[in-house]
Amino acid sequence: MPGSLLLHGRRGVGKQRLALWLAQMQLCTGESAPCGTCQSCRYATELTHPDLYWFFPVLSAEIRDFEPDETLAYMRGAMRDRAKEGGLWAPTSGSEGIFVSMSRALVRAAVRTPAMGRRKIMILGDADRLISQEGNDSPANALLKLLEEPLPDTTLILTTSEPGALLPTIRSRVVSVRVAPLASDELRRWAEADDVRAKIGQADPAVLERASGAPGSLLAGTAHDVAASHAALWLKALRGDAGDRFVAVLSEKPAGARGAFSDALDALEGTLHDRLRLAVETDRTHAARLTRAQDAIEGARERASHNVNPALITAELLRELRLVGVNA
Ligand SMILES: [Zn+2]
């Protein structure tokens, strides 16, 4: 494991879940980590392990002016709440962020000696939600210091669905790993588990298909349906003529609805990813096209995170997708 890791990939694909599993693996004291039965594993799965820190976006009113110790205690409570939900939480809403009090607390915790084991694992979920602020006191700056002078007994795992929104200085100091969407049968098995069914009810095949490999999107409510129909409009435009593409570009909302636009990109990526899985076995040429299409979507996501006008991004994306031949 590298000392600093960045897990990136679609929203709801399970990046923070994977980070928690990696944390458990590192903290485990059993034979084949993660054994699931040792004390460390138990504490890690209950999210009460003293050497496991998990920061994720919260509402500003709750935490903004807290001292580091208060913040740590607050996040401990938030972790316990998520553990109670069985690890099935709704995606971050637009009004939640990672505030300077949180990155100060993270730095404070990082210099502590591990309480139980040999290392500390610190997870920063949705790291693109670091609230940008000018000056040395910005949350990103505190984090940068930690990345510049890594501590030998600390593993830092960041996750993001918008790597383009992270500072280049942060991206250049972490090892990036892309987390791929789940295959449809994996997603189905997940949705059929008792705890998941208790939370979201019986998911019919159409709903599972719309989730396109991102289990978390099934916990998101209607936002996901909106994203799926948005992506469907793009695909229709790709199959159609110049007029259809014109309509698709013109129907984009002006900048400002970044979250919704990124969700639509996620939905498009999921759909094309499913096609890619099929094509890898049946049609190599088409598979190569679909791989290039994923790059085009990645580029669009990067532009979206820099607040480029969604209509412009859509026009460029549709052009690139046609160039690689995805409409075929
Ligand atoms: Zn264990």
Coordinates of C-alpha atoms and ligand atoms in Angstrom, one line a residue:
M1 CA 0.0 0.0 0.0
P2 CA 1.3 3.5 -0.9
G3 CA 1.3 6.0 1.9
S4 CA -1.2 8.3 0.0
L5 CA -3.8 6.9 -2.3
L6 CA -6.6 8.5 -4.4
L7 CA -9.5 6.3 -5.3
H8 CA -11.5 7.9 -8.1
G9 CA -14.5 6.8 -10.1
R10 CA -18.2 7.3 -10.5
R11 CA -20.4 8.6 -7.7
G12 CA -21.9 5.7 -5.8
V13 CA -19.5 3.1 -7.1
G14 CA -18.2 2.2 -3.6
K15 CA -15.0 4.2 -3.3
Q16 CA -15.4 4.9 0.4
R17 CA -16.5 1.4 1.1
L18 CA -13.3 0.2 -0.6
A19 CA -11.3 2.7 1.4
L20 CA -12.8 1.3 4.6
W21 CA -12.0 -2.3 3.5
L22 CA -8.4 -1.3 2.8
A23 CA -8.3 0.3 6.2
Q24 CA -9.6 -2.9 7.9
M25 CA -7.0 -4.9 5.9
Q26 CA -4.2 -2.6 7.2
L27 CA -5.4 -2.7 10.8
C28 CA -6.1 -6.4 10.9
T29 CA -3.9 -8.5 13.3
G30 CA -5.2 -11.9 12.1
E31 CA -3.7 -14.4 9.8
S32 CA -5.1 -13.4 6.4
A33 CA -6.0 -9.8 6.4
P34 CA -8.7 -8.8 6.7
C35 CA -9.7 -11.8 8.7
G36 CA -13.0 -10.3 9.9
T37 CA -12.7 -11.9 13.4
C38 CA -9.8 -10.2 15.2
Q39 CA -10.5 -7.3 17.6
S40 CA -9.1 -4.8 15.1
C41 CA -11.4 -6.1 12.3
R42 CA -14.4 -5.9 14.6
Y43 CA -13.6 -2.4 15.6
A44 CA -12.9 -1.4 12.0
T45 CA -16.2 -2.8 10.8
E46 CA -18.1 -1.1 13.6
L47 CA -16.2 2.1 12.7
T48 CA -15.0 2.4 16.3
H49 CA -11.3 1.6 15.8
P50 CA -9.3 4.4 17.4
D51 CA -6.8 4.3 14.6
L52 CA -9.4 4.6 11.8
Y53 CA -10.3 8.2 10.9
W54 CA -13.0 8.8 8.3
F55 CA -13.8 12.3 7.3
F56 CA -16.6 13.1 4.8
P57 CA -18.6 16.2 3.9
V58 CA -21.0 17.6 6.5
L59 CA -23.3 20.6 6.8
S60 CA -21.3 23.7 7.7
A61 CA -23.6 24.9 10.4
E62 CA -22.7 21.9 12.5
I63 CA -18.9 22.0 12.5
R64 CA -17.5 25.2 11.0
D65 CA -16.1 26.8 14.1
F66 CA -15.1 23.7 16.0
E67 CA -11.7 23.2 17.6
P68 CA -9.8 20.2 16.3
D69 CA -10.7 18.0 19.3
E70 CA -14.4 18.9 19.1
T71 CA -14.3 18.2 15.4
L72 CA -12.7 14.8 15.9
A73 CA -15.4 13.9 18.5
Y74 CA -18.1 15.1 16.1
M75 CA -16.7 13.0 13.2
R76 CA -16.5 9.9 15.6
G77 CA -20.2 10.4 16.2
A78 CA -20.9 10.8 12.5
M79 CA -19.0 7.6 11.8
R80 CA -21.1 5.7 14.4
D81 CA -24.2 7.0 12.8
R82 CA -23.1 5.6 9.4
A83 CA -22.2 2.3 11.1
K84 CA -25.8 2.2 12.4
E85 CA -27.0 2.6 8.8
G86 CA -25.2 -0.6 8.0
G87 CA -22.8 1.3 5.7
L88 CA -25.7 2.3 3.4
W89 CA -25.7 6.0 3.3
A90 CA -27.2 8.5 0.8
P91 CA -24.7 10.4 -1.4
T92 CA -23.3 13.7 -0.3
S93 CA -25.7 16.5 -1.0
G94 CA -24.7 19.8 -2.6
S95 CA -24.9 21.7 0.7
E96 CA -22.3 19.6 2.5
G97 CA -18.6 20.3 2.5
I98 CA -15.2 19.6 4.1
F99 CA -14.3 22.6 6.2
V100 CA -11.1 24.0 7.6
S101 CA -12.0 22.8 11.1
M102 CA -12.0 19.3 9.6
S103 CA -8.7 19.4 7.9
R104 CA -7.1 20.9 11.0
A105 CA -8.5 18.0 13.0
L106 CA -7.1 15.6 10.4
V107 CA -3.7 17.0 10.7
R108 CA -4.0 17.0 14.5
A109 CA -4.9 13.3 14.5
A110 CA -2.2 12.4 12.0
V111 CA 0.6 13.4 14.3
R112 CA -0.8 11.2 17.1
T113 CA 0.8 7.9 18.0
P114 CA -1.5 5.0 16.9
A115 CA -3.6 3.9 19.9
M116 CA -4.1 0.2 19.2
G117 CA -2.0 -1.0 16.3
R118 CA 1.1 0.1 14.4
R119 CA -0.6 2.5 12.0
K120 CA -3.4 5.0 11.6
I121 CA -5.6 5.1 8.5
M122 CA -7.2 8.3 7.5
I123 CA -9.9 8.4 4.9
L124 CA -11.1 11.7 3.3
G125 CA -14.2 10.9 1.3
D126 CA -15.4 13.2 -1.5
A127 CA -12.1 15.2 -1.2
D128 CA -13.2 17.5 -4.0
R129 CA -15.6 19.0 -1.4
L130 CA -12.7 20.7 0.4
I131 CA -14.1 24.2 0.6
S132 CA -11.7 26.5 -1.2
Q133 CA -10.5 29.4 0.7
E134 CA -7.6 31.8 0.1
G135 CA -4.5 31.8 2.2
N136 CA -2.5 29.5 4.3
D137 CA -5.5 28.5 6.4
S138 CA -7.4 26.8 3.6
P139 CA -8.5 23.2 4.1
A140 CA -6.5 22.1 1.1
N141 CA -3.4 23.7 2.4
A142 CA -3.5 21.7 5.7
L143 CA -4.0 18.5 3.6
L144 CA -1.1 19.4 1.3
K145 CA 1.3 19.7 4.3
L146 CA 0.3 16.2 5.3
L147 CA 1.0 14.9 1.7
E148 CA 4.3 16.8 1.4
E149 CA 5.6 15.3 4.7
P150 CA 4.0 11.9 4.9
L151 CA 4.2 10.2 8.2
P152 CA 5.6 6.6 8.3
D153 CA 2.8 5.3 10.5
T154 CA -0.1 6.9 8.6
T155 CA -1.9 5.9 5.5
L156 CA -4.1 8.6 3.8
I157 CA -6.8 7.5 1.4
L158 CA -8.7 10.2 -0.5
T159 CA -11.8 9.5 -2.7
T160 CA -13.4 11.6 -5.3
S161 CA -15.8 11.3 -8.3
E162 CA -14.3 14.6 -9.7
P163 CA -10.5 14.2 -9.7
G164 CA -10.4 17.3 -11.9
A165 CA -11.7 19.4 -9.0
L166 CA -8.8 18.5 -6.8
L167 CA -5.8 20.8 -6.7
P168 CA -3.1 19.6 -9.1
T169 CA -0.6 19.8 -6.2
I170 CA -2.8 17.3 -4.3
R171 CA -3.2 15.0 -7.3
S172 CA 0.5 14.9 -8.0
R173 CA 1.3 13.7 -4.5
V174 CA -1.0 10.7 -4.4
V175 CA -1.1 7.3 -6.2
S176 CA -4.4 7.3 -8.3
V177 CA -6.5 4.2 -8.7
R178 CA -9.7 4.2 -10.7
V179 CA -12.6 2.2 -9.2
A180 CA -14.6 0.6 -12.0
P181 CA -18.4 0.2 -11.9
L182 CA -19.7 -3.2 -10.8
A183 CA -20.8 -5.8 -13.4
S184 CA -24.6 -6.2 -13.6
D185 CA -24.7 -9.6 -11.8
E186 CA -22.5 -8.2 -9.0
L187 CA -24.9 -5.3 -8.6
R188 CA -27.9 -7.7 -8.5
R189 CA -26.3 -9.8 -5.8
W190 CA -25.6 -6.7 -3.8
A191 CA -29.2 -5.5 -4.2
E192 CA -30.5 -8.9 -3.1
A193 CA -28.7 -8.9 0.2
D194 CA -31.1 -8.7 3.2
D195 CA -29.8 -5.5 4.7
V196 CA -29.9 -3.7 1.3
R197 CA -33.4 -5.0 0.6
A198 CA -34.5 -3.7 4.0
K199 CA -33.2 -0.2 3.0
I200 CA -34.3 0.2 -0.7
G201 CA -36.9 -2.5 -1.1
Q202 CA -37.1 -4.9 -4.0
A203 CA -35.2 -3.4 -6.9
D204 CA -36.7 -4.4 -10.2
P205 CA -34.4 -5.1 -13.2
A206 CA -35.1 -1.7 -14.8
V207 CA -34.0 0.1 -11.7
L208 CA -30.8 -2.1 -11.5
E209 CA -30.0 -1.3 -15.1
R210 CA -30.4 2.4 -14.5
A211 CA -27.9 2.2 -11.6
S212 CA -25.4 1.1 -14.2
G213 CA -22.9 -0.5 -11.9
A214 CA -23.0 2.1 -9.0
P215 CA -24.8 0.6 -6.0
G216 CA -24.7 3.9 -4.1
S217 CA -27.0 5.5 -6.8
L218 CA -29.8 3.2 -5.6
L219 CA -29.6 5.0 -2.3
A220 CA -29.8 8.4 -3.9
G221 CA -33.6 8.7 -4.6
T222 CA -34.9 10.4 -7.7
A223 CA -31.6 12.3 -8.6
H224 CA -30.5 9.1 -10.2
D225 CA -33.5 8.8 -12.5
V226 CA -33.0 12.4 -13.7
A227 CA -29.3 11.6 -14.5
A228 CA -30.2 8.5 -16.4
S229 CA -32.8 10.2 -18.6
H230 CA -30.3 13.0 -19.2
A231 CA -27.7 10.5 -20.4
A232 CA -30.4 8.8 -22.5
L233 CA -31.0 12.1 -24.3
W234 CA -27.3 12.2 -25.2
L235 CA -27.3 8.7 -26.5
K236 CA -30.4 9.4 -28.6
A237 CA -28.6 12.5 -30.0
L238 CA -25.6 10.3 -30.9
R239 CA -27.8 7.9 -32.9
G240 CA -29.7 10.8 -34.5
D241 CA -28.7 13.6 -36.9
A242 CA -27.2 17.0 -36.4
G243 CA -30.7 18.3 -35.5
D244 CA -30.9 15.9 -32.5
R245 CA -27.5 16.9 -31.3
F246 CA -28.5 20.6 -31.6
V247 CA -31.5 19.9 -29.4
A248 CA -29.4 18.0 -26.8
V249 CA -26.9 20.9 -26.6
L250 CA -29.6 23.5 -26.3
S251 CA -31.5 21.7 -23.6
E252 CA -28.5 21.9 -21.2
K253 CA -29.1 24.1 -18.2
P254 CA -26.6 26.9 -17.7
A255 CA -23.6 26.4 -15.4
G256 CA -24.3 26.2 -11.7
A257 CA -26.0 22.8 -11.7
R258 CA -22.6 21.0 -11.6
G259 CA -23.8 18.1 -9.5
A260 CA -26.6 17.2 -11.8
F261 CA -24.5 17.4 -14.9
S262 CA -21.8 15.2 -13.3
D263 CA -24.4 12.7 -12.4
A264 CA -25.5 12.6 -16.0
L265 CA -21.9 12.0 -17.1
D266 CA -21.7 9.1 -14.5
A267 CA -24.9 7.6 -15.9
L268 CA -23.5 7.8 -19.5
E269 CA -20.2 6.3 -18.4
G270 CA -22.1 3.4 -16.7
T271 CA -24.1 2.7 -19.8
L272 CA -21.1 2.7 -22.1
H273 CA -19.2 0.6 -19.5
D274 CA -21.8 -2.1 -19.7
R275 CA -21.5 -2.1 -23.5
L276 CA -17.8 -2.3 -23.1
R277 CA -18.0 -5.4 -21.0
L278 CA -20.1 -7.1 -23.7
A279 CA -17.9 -5.8 -26.6
V280 CA -14.6 -7.0 -25.0
E281 CA -15.7 -10.6 -25.8
T282 CA -17.5 -10.1 -29.1
D283 CA -16.2 -7.1 -30.9
R284 CA -12.6 -5.9 -30.3
T285 CA -12.9 -2.9 -32.6
H286 CA -16.0 -1.6 -30.9
A287 CA -14.4 -2.3 -27.5
A288 CA -11.5 0.0 -28.4
R289 CA -14.0 2.7 -29.4
L290 CA -15.8 2.4 -26.1
T291 CA -12.5 2.7 -24.2
R292 CA -11.8 6.0 -26.0
A293 CA -15.3 7.1 -25.2
Q294 CA -14.5 6.7 -21.5
D295 CA -11.6 9.0 -22.0
A296 CA -13.9 11.6 -23.6
I297 CA -16.2 11.4 -20.7
E298 CA -13.3 11.8 -18.3
G299 CA -12.4 15.0 -20.2
A300 CA -15.9 16.3 -19.9
R301 CA -15.9 15.6 -16.2
E302 CA -12.7 17.5 -15.8
R303 CA -14.2 20.5 -17.7
A304 CA -17.4 20.4 -15.6
S305 CA -15.3 20.6 -12.5
H306 CA -13.8 23.8 -13.8
N307 CA -17.2 25.2 -14.3
V308 CA -17.2 25.3 -18.1
N309 CA -20.6 25.9 -19.5
P310 CA -22.5 22.5 -19.7
A311 CA -23.8 23.3 -23.3
L312 CA -20.2 23.7 -24.5
I313 CA -19.1 20.6 -22.7
T314 CA -22.0 18.6 -24.2
A315 CA -21.3 19.9 -27.7
E316 CA -17.6 18.9 -27.4
L317 CA -18.5 15.5 -25.8
L318 CA -21.0 14.6 -28.5
R319 CA -18.4 15.6 -31.2
E320 CA -15.7 13.5 -29.6
L321 CA -18.0 10.5 -29.1
R322 CA -19.0 10.7 -32.8
L323 CA -15.3 10.9 -33.8
V324 CA -14.5 7.7 -31.9
G325 CA -17.6 6.1 -33.5
V326 CA -19.7 5.4 -30.5
N327 CA -22.9 6.1 -32.4
A328 CA -22.2 3.1 -34.6
Ligands
ZN1 ZN -8.6 -9.2 11.4

